[in-house]
Tab-separated table of C-alpha atoms in Angstrom:
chain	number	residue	atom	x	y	z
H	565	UNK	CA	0.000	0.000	0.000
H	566	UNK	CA	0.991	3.214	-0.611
H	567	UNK	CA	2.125	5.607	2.471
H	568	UNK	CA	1.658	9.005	2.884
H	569	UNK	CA	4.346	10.137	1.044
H	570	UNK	CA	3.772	8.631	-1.918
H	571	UNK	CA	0.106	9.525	-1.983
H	572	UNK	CA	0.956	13.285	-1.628
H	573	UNK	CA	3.564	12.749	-4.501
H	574	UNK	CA	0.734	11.092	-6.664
H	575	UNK	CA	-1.934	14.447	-6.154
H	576	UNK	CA	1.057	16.691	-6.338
H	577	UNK	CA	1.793	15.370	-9.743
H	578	UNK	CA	-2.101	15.002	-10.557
H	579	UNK	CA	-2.199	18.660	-9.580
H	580	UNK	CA	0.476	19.839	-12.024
H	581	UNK	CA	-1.149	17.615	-14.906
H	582	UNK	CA	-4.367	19.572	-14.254
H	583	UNK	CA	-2.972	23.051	-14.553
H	584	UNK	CA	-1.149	22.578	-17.129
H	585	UNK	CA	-4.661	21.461	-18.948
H	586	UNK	CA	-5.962	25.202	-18.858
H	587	UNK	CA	-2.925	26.658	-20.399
H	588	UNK	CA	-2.063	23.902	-23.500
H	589	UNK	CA	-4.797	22.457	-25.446
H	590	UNK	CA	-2.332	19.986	-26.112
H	591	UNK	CA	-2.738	18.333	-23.001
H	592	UNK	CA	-6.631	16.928	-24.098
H	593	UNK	CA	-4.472	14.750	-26.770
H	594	UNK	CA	-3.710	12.309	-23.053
H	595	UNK	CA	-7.274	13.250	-21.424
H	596	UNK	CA	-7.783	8.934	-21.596
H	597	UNK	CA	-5.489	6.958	-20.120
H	598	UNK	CA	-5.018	2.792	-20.555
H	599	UNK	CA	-2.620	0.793	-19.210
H	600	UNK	CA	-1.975	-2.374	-17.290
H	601	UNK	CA	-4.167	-5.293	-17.418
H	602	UNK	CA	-7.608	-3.788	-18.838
H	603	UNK	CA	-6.781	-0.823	-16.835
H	604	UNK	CA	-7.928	3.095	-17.418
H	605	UNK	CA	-8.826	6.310	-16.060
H	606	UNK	CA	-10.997	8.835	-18.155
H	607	UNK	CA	-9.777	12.686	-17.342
H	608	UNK	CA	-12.305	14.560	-19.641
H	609	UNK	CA	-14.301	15.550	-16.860
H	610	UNK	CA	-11.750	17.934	-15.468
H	611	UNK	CA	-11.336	15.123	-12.196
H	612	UNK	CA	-9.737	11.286	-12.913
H	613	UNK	CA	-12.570	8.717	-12.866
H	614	UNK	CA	-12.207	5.032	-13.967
H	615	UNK	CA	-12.743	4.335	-17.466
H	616	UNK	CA	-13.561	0.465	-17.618
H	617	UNK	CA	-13.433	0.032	-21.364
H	618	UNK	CA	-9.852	-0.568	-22.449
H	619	UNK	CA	-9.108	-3.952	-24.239
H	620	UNK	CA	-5.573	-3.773	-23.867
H	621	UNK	CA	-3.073	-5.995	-21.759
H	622	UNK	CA	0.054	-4.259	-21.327
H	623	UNK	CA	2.794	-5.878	-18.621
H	624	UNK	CA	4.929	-2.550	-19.545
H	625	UNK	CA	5.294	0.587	-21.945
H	626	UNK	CA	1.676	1.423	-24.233
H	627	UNK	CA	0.574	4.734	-25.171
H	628	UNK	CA	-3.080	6.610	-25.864
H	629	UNK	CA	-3.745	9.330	-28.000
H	630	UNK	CA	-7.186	11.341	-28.119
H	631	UNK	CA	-7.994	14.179	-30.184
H	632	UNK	CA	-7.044	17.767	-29.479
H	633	UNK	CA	-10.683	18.025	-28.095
H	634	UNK	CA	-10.315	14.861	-25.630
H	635	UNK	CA	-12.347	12.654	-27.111
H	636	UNK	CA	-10.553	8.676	-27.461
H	637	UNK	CA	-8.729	7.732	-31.237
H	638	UNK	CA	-6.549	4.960	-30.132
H	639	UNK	CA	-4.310	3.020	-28.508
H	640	UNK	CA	-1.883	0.327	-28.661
H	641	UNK	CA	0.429	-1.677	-26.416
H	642	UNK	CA	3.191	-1.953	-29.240
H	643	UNK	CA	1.705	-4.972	-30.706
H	644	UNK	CA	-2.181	-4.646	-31.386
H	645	UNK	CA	-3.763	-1.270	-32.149
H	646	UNK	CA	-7.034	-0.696	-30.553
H	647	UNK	CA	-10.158	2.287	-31.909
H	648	UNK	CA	-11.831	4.390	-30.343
H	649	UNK	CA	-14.628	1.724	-29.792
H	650	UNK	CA	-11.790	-0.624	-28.442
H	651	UNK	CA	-12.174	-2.748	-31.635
H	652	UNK	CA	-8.789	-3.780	-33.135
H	653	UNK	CA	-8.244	-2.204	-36.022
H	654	UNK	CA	-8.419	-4.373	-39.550
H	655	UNK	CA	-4.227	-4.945	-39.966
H	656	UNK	CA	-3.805	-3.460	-36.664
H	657	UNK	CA	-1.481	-6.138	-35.390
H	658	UNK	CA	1.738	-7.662	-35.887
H	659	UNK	CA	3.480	-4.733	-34.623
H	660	UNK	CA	7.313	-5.662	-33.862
H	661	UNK	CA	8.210	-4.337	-30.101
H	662	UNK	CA	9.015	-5.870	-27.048
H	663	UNK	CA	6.470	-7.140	-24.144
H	664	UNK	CA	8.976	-6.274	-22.006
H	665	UNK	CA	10.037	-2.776	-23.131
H	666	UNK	CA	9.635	0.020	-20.795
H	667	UNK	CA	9.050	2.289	-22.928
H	668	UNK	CA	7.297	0.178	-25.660
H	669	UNK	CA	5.418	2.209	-27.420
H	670	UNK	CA	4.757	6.181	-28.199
H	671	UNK	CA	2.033	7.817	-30.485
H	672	UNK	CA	3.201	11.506	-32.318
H	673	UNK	CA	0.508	13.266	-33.987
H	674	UNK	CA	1.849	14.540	-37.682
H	675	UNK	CA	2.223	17.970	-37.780
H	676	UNK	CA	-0.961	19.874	-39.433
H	677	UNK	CA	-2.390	16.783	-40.369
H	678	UNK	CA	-5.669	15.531	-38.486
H	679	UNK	CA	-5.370	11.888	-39.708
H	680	UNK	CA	-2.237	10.363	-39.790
H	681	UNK	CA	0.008	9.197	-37.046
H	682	UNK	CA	2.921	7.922	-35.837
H	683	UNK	CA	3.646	4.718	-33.492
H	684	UNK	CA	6.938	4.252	-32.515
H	685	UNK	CA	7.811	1.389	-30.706
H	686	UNK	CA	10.955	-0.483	-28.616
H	687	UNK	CA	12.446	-3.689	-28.504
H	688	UNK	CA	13.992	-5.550	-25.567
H	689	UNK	CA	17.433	-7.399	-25.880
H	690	UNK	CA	17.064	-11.050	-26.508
H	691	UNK	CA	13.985	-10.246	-29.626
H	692	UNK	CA	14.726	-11.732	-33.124
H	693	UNK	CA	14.060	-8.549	-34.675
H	694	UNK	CA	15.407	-6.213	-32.302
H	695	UNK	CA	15.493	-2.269	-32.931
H	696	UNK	CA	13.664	0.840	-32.790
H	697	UNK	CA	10.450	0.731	-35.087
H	698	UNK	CA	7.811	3.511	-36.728
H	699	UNK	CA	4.587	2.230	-37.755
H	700	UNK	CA	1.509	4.536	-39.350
H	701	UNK	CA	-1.789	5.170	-38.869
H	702	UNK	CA	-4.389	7.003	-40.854
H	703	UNK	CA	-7.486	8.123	-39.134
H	704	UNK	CA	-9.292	8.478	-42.498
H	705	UNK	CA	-9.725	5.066	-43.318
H	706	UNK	CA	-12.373	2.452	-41.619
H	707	UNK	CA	-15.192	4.225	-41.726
H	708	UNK	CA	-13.376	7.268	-39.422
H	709	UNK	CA	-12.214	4.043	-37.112
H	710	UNK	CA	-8.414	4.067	-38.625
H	711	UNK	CA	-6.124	1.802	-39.571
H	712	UNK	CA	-2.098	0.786	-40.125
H	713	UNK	CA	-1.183	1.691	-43.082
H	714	UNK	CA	2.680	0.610	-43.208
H	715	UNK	CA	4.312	-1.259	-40.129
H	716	UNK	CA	7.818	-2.333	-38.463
H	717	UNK	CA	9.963	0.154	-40.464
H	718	UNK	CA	12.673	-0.271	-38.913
H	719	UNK	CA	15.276	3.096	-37.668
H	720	UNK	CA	18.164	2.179	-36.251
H	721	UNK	CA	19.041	-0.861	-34.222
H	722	UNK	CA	20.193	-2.170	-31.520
H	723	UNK	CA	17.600	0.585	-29.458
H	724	UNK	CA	17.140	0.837	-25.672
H	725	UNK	CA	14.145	0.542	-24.120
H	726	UNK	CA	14.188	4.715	-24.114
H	727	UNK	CA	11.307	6.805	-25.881
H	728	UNK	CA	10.747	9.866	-25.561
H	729	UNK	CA	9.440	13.631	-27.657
H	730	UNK	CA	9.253	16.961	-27.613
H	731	UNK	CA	8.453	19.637	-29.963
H	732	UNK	CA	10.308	21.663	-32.119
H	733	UNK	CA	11.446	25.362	-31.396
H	734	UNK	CA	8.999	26.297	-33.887
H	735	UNK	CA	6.322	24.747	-32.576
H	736	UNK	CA	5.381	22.614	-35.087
H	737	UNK	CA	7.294	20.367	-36.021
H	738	UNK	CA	8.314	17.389	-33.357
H	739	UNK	CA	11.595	15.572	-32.425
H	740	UNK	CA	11.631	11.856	-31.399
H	741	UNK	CA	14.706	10.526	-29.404
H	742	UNK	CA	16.102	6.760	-29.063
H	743	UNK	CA	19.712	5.608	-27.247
H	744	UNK	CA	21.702	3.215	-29.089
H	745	UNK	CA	22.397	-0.051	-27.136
H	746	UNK	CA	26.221	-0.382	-26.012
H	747	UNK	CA	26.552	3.346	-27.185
H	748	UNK	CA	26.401	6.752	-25.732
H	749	UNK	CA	24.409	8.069	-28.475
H	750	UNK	CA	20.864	9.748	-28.481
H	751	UNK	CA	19.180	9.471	-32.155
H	752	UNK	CA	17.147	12.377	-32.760
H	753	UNK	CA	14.744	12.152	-35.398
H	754	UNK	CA	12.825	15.007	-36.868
H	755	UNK	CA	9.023	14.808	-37.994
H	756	UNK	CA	7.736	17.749	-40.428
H	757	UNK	CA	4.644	18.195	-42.421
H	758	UNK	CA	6.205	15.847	-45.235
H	759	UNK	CA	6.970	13.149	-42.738
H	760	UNK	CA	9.725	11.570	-40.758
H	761	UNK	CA	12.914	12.468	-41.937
H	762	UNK	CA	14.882	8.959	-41.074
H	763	UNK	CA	18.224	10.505	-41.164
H	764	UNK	CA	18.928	11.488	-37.694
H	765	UNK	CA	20.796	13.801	-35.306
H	766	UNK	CA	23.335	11.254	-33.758
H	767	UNK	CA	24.406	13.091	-30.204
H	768	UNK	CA	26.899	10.968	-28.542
H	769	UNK	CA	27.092	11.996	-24.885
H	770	UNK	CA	26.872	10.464	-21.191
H	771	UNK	CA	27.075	7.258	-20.323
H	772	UNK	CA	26.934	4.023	-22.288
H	773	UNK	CA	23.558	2.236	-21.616
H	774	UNK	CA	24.396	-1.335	-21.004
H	775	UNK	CA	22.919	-4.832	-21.003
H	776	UNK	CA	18.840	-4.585	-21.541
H	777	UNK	CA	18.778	-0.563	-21.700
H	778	UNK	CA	15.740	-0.786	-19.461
H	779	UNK	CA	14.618	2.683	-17.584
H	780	UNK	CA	12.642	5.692	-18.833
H	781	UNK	CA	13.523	8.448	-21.048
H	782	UNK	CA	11.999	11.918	-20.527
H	783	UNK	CA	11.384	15.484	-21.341
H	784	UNK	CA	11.216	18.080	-19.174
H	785	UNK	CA	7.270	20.395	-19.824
H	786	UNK	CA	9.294	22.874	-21.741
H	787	UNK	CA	11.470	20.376	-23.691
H	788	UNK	CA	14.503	21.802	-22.641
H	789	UNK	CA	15.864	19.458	-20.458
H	790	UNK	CA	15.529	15.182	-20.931
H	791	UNK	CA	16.396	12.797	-18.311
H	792	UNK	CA	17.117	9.317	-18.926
H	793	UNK	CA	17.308	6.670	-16.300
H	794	UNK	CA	19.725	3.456	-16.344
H	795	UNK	CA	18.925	-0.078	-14.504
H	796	UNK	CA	22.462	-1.713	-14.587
H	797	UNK	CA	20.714	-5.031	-15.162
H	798	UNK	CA	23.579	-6.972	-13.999
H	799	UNK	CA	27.090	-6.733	-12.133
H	800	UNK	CA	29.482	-3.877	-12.351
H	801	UNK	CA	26.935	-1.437	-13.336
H	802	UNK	CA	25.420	1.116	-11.204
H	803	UNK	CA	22.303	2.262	-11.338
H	804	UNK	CA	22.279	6.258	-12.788
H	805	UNK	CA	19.761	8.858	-13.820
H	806	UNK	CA	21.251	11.650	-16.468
H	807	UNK	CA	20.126	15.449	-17.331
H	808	UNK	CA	21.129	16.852	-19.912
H	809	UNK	CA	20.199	19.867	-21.762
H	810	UNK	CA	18.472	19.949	-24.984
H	811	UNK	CA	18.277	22.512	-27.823
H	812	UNK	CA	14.845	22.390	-29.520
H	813	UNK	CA	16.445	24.166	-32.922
H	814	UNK	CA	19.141	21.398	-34.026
């Protein structure tokens, strides 16, 4: 059970996520959130309230997108995409990630378009087909329901468990960051009006993330900052969280 501490941590953190709702529209994109086994809460009343619906097993990373007015689209657990009336969409499945990912999968929104979308999704070490993937969906298709139109294109590899995104300085446009395996190097990939552009910005800096590459990747509200955490996942290693800055621009 959780004690006192952790609860106040918990409503602090609810707290921020609900101011930050009257200043950035944004925020209504993550108004419905599924995780777990079957498990969701429902924020577009303004106060959390258990949404029963969801489809979805997940044992670790998924990721839920709504609309910029809060209402459901999708979601997936980084194998099986899921509709807004928790239906599995026609090729919906198949995706290549890893059950055991942390951070298995992450849904970015194509800039100034209302239909199509990006999945990106983690492996674990130990997969066949191990890497960090981009799959698309196009909200058009399926009578308004969606569907995956390409899947498992493949990025770079081998990937960490580490997803994360921000926007670009000019506000449009919107940067999504991997870690190598073995490597001290973020990939930084940049997604415009015209698509993904799949040659990235390779940063190497930090320390080398190690054996499974398990831990989250984050960005700070503004997207200045990211911090990426480290499980050693094994002996010798030592457990480390990094900061680093981040320049929105380049």
């Amino acid at each position: 059970m959780l004690n006192r501490q952790y609860k106040l941590l918990f409503l602090c953190a609810l707290l921020v996520f609900l101011s930050k709702a009257q200043v950035n529209s944004d925020i209504r994109r993550t108004y419905h959130w599924y995780f777990g086994n079957k498990a969701g809460v429902d924020f577009t009343s303004g106060m959390p309230t258990a949404d029963t619906l969801n489809q979805m097993k997940a044992a670790e990373g998924c990721a839920v997108i709504s609309d910029t007015c809060g209402n459901l689209l999708f979601y997936t657990n980084g194998d099986t995409v899921w509709d807004r009336n928790h239906m599995v969409m026609p090729t919906g499945t198949g995706l290549i990630s890893g059950f055991s990912s942390t951070q298995r999968a992450l849904i970015v929104p194509k800039p100034q378009s209302s239909t199509i979308f990006y999945i990106f999704t983690t492996t674990h070490v130990g997969q066949a087909s191990i890497g960090f993937y981009y799959h698309v969906v196009d909200m058009s298709l399926n009578s308004g329901f969606g569907d995956v139109i390409t899947k498992n294109t493949l990025l770079f590899s081998p990937t960490t468990e580490k997803l994360a995104a921000t926007y670009h300085s000019n506000g449009q446009d919107i940067w999504v960051i991997g870690r190598k395996l073995n490597l001290p190097d973020f990939y930084s990939y940049l997604i415009t009006a015209s698509g993904i552009i799949t040659t990235p910005v390779v940063t190497s800096i930090g320390a080398v993330v190690p054996n499974g590459g398990d831990g989250y990747m984050r960005f700070s509200y503004d997207g200045n900052k990211i911090a990426a955490a480290h499980h050693s996942g094994g002996a010798g290693y030592v457990d480390t969280t990094d900061i680093y800055d981040f320049d929105k621009t380049t």
